[in-house]
Coordinates of C-alpha atoms in Angstrom, one line a residue:
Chain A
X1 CA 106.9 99.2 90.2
X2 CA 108.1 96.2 89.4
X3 CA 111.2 93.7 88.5
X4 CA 112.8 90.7 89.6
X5 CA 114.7 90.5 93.1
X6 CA 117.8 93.1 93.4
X7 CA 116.5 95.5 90.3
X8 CA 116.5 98.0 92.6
X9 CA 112.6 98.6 93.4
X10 CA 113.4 99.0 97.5
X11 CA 116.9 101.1 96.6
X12 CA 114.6 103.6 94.6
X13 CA 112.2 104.0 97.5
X14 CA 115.6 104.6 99.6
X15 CA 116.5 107.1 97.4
X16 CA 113.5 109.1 97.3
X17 CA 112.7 108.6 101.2
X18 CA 115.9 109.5 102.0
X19 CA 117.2 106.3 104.0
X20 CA 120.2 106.6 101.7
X21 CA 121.6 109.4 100.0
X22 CA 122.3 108.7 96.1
X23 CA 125.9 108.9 94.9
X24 CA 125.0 111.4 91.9
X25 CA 122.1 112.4 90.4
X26 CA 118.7 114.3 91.3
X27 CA 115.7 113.4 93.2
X28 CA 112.8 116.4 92.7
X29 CA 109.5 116.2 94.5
X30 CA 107.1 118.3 93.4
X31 CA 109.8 120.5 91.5
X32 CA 111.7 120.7 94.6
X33 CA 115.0 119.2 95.2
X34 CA 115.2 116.8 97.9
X35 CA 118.3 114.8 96.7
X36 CA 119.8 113.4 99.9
X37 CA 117.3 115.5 102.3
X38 CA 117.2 113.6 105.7
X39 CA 114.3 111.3 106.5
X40 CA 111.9 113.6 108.4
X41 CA 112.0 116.4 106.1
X42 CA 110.7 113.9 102.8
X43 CA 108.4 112.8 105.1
X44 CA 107.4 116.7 106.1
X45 CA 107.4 117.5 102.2
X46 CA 104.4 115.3 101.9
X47 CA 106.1 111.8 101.6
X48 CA 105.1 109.0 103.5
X49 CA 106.3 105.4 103.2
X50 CA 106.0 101.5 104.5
X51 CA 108.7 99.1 104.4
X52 CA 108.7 95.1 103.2
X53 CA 109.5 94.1 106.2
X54 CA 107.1 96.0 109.0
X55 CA 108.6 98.6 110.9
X56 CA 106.6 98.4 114.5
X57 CA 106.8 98.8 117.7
X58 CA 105.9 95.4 119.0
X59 CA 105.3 95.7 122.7
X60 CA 103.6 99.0 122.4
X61 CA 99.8 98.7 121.8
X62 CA 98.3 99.5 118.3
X63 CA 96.9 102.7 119.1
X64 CA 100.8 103.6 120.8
X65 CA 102.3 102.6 117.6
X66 CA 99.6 104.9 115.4
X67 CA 100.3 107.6 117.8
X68 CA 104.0 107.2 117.8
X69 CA 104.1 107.8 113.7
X70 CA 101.7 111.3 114.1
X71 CA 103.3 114.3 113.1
X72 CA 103.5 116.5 115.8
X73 CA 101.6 119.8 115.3
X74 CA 101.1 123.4 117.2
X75 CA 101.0 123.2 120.7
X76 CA 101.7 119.5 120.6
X77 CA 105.2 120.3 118.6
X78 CA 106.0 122.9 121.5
X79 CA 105.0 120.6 123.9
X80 CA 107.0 117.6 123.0
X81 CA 105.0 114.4 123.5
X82 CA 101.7 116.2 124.4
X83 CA 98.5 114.2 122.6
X84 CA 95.1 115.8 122.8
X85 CA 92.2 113.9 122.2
X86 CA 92.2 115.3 118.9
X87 CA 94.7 113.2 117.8
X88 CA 94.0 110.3 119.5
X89 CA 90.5 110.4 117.8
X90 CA 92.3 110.8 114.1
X91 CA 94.6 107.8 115.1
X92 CA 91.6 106.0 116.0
X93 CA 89.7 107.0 112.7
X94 CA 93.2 105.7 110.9
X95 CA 92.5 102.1 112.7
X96 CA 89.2 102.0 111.7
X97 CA 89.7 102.5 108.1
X98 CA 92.1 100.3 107.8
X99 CA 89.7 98.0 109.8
X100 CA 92.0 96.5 113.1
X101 CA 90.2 99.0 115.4
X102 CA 89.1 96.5 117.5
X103 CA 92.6 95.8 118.3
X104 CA 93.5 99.3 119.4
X105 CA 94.5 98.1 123.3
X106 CA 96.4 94.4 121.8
X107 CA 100.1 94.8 121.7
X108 CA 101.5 94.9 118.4
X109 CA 103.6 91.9 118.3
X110 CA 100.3 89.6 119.0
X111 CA 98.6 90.7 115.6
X112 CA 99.0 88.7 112.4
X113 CA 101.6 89.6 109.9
X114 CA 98.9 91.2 107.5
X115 CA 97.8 92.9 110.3
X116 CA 100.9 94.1 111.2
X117 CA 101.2 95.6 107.8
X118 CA 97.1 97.4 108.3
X119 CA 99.0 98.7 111.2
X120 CA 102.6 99.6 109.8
X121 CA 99.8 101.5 107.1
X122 CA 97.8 103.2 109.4
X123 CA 101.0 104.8 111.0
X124 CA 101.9 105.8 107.5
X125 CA 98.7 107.8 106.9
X126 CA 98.6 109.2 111.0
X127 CA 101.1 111.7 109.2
X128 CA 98.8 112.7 106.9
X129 CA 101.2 112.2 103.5
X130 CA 99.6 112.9 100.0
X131 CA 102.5 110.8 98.5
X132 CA 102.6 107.1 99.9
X133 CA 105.4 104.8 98.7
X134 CA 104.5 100.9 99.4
X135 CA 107.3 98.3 99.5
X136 CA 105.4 95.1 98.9
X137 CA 102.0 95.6 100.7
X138 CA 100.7 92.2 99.9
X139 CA 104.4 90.1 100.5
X140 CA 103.6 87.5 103.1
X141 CA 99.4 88.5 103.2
X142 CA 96.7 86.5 102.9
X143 CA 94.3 86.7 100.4
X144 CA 91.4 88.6 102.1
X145 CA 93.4 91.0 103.8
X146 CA 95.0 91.3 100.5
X147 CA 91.6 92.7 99.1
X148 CA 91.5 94.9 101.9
X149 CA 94.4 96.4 101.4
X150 CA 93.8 97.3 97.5
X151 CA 90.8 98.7 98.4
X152 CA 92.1 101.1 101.1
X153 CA 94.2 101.7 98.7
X154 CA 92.0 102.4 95.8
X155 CA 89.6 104.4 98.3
X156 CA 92.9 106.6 99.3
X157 CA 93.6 107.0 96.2
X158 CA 90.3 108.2 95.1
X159 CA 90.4 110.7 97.6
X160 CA 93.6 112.7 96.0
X161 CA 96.6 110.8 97.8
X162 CA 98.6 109.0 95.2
X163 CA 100.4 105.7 95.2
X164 CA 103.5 104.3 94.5
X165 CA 104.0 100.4 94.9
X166 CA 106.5 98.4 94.6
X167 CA 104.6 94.4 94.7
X168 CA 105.7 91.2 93.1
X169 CA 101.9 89.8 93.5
X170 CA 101.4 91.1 89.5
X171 CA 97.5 90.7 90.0
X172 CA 97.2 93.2 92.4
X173 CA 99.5 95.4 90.2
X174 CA 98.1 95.6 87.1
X175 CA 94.6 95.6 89.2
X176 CA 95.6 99.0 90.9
X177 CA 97.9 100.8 88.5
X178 CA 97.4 103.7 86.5
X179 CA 101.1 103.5 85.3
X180 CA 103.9 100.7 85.9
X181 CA 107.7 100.9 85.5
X182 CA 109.6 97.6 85.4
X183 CA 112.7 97.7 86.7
X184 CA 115.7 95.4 85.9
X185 CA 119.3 95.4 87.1
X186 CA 119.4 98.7 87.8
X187 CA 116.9 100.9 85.8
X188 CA 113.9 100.5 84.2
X189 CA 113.5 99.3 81.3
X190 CA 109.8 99.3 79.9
X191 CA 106.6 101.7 81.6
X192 CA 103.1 102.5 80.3
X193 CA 99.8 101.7 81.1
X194 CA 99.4 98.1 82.5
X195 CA 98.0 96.2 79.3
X196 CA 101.1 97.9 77.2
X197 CA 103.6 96.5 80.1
X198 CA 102.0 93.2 80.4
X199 CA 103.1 92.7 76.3
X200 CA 106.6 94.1 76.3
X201 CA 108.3 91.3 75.2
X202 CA 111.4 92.9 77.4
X203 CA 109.2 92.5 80.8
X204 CA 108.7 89.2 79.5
X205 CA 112.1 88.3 79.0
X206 CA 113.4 89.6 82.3
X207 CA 110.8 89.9 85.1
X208 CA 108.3 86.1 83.9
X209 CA 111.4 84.7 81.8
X210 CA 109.4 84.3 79.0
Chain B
X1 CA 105.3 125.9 84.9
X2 CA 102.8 125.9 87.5
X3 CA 102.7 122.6 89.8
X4 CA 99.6 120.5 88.2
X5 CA 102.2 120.8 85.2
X6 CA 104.9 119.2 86.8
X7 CA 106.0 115.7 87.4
X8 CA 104.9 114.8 91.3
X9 CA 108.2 112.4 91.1
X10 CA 111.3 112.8 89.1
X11 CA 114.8 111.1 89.2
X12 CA 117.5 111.8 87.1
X13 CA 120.8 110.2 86.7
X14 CA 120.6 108.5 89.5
X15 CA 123.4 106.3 91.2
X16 CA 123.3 104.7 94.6
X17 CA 123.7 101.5 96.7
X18 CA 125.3 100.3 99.4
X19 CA 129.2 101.1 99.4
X20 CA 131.3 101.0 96.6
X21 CA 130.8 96.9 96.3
X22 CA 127.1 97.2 95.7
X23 CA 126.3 99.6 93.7
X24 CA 122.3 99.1 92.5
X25 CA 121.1 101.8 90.7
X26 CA 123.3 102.9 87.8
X27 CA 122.2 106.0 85.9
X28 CA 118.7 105.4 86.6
X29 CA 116.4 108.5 85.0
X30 CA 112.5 107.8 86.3
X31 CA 109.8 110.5 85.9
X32 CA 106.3 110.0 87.9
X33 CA 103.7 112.1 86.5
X34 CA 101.4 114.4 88.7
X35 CA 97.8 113.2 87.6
X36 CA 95.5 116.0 86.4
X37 CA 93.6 117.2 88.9
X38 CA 90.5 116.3 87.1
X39 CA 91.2 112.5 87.8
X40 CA 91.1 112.8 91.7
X41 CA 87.0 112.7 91.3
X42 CA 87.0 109.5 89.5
X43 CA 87.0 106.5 92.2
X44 CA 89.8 103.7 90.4
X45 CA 88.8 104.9 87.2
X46 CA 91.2 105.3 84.4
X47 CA 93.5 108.3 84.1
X48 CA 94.0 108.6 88.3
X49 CA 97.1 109.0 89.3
X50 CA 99.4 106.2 89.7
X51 CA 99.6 103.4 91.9

């Protein structure tokens, strides 16, 4: 997804994660309605998100923060904060694929932004979602961490979870998308397969102000 | 309809913001499609589902 600043990319991901409930209208996931369902049930429907501006826990270590976002299961759920090794081992296998697992005992807030977002992701997929909503993965990244990222994602991807992204960086965008829907003031206003989307003379009008 | 048939995403009619002085969505209507099932074996090829 994209569209220029305030076309309402980060107020759609809102919507749909439940971080504010819509006015009117319908959001259906899977056929079912979760129009204005609270947070943790979107994200227990199968929903999982990031956020523009990483949502950490910076004096916690990066293991403690991938552990903090798991989903609490059987016993576990019964037992309140209770973490077998089970689940510190998944959280582990979470840092290494995303590849900051030699970070696992640093405290959060000493890692580098685009760490900090290989960390925010890893939390994101300790919950196991097949749906994953990015809010500008690459915003504030540099390049080879950039790379990274897309692959994950394209790796993920490949292995049945789907994305949805919402990125300004229009390489990585039409690089990874299947689909894209370009928002403007409100509502989108062109969608289609990248190379259709790149040529709409309305995208180029309102999103490269050509 | 079974569920590979429907959308995995669908808004419809959608209006919200931040209070009454900001709203940012105004009657938006945005359908994700589910990808066929067929397309989850194909590593960033064409036809996966979206990104």
């Amino acid at each position: 997804m994209i569209g220029p600043n305030g076309s309402g990319k980060t107020t759609f991901f809102n919507c749909v994660t439940g971080m504010i409930r819509p006015d009117s209208g319908t959001v259906s996931y899977r056929g079912r309605d979760v129009t204005g369902k609270a947070s943790h049930r979107i994200a227990a429907a199968g929903i999982g998100r990031s956020f523009q501006l990483c949502r950490i826990f910076p004096r916690m270590t990066v293991l403690e923060n991938v552990l903090a976002a798991a989903r609490p299961r059987g016993i576990a759920a019964l037992l309140g904060s209770a973490r077998g090794a089970a689940e510190i081992d998944r959280a582990r296998g979470w840092l290494h694929r995303v590849g900051i697992d030699h970070l696992e005992g640093a405290e959060a807030r000493d890692l580098s932004y685009g760490q900090q977002k290989l960390l925010e992701l890893a939390g994101v997929l300790m919950a196991e979602p097949e749906t994953i909503m990015l809010d500008e993965p690459a915003g504030g990244v540099n390049p080879a961490l950039i790379d990274r990222i897309a692959a994950l994602v394209r790796e993920l991807n490949a292995e049945g979870r789907t994305f949805i992204v919402v990125e300004h960086n229009m390489e990585l965008v039409m690089s990874l998308s299947d689909h894209v829907v370009v928002f403007d003031r409100g509502r989108p206003i062109a969608e289609g397969p990248p190379d259709t989307v790149r040529a709409d003379p309305a995208v180029l009008e309102a999103y490269l102000g050509v | 309809m079974s569920e590979n048939q429907q959308p995995l995403l669908e808004l419809r009619d959608i209006e919200a913001g931040y209070g009454r002085a900001a709203l940012v969505l105004r009657g938006l209507s945005v359908t994700v499609p589910a990808a066929p099932s067929s397309a989850w074996s194909a590593p960033t090829a064409p036809g996966s589902p979206p990104c």
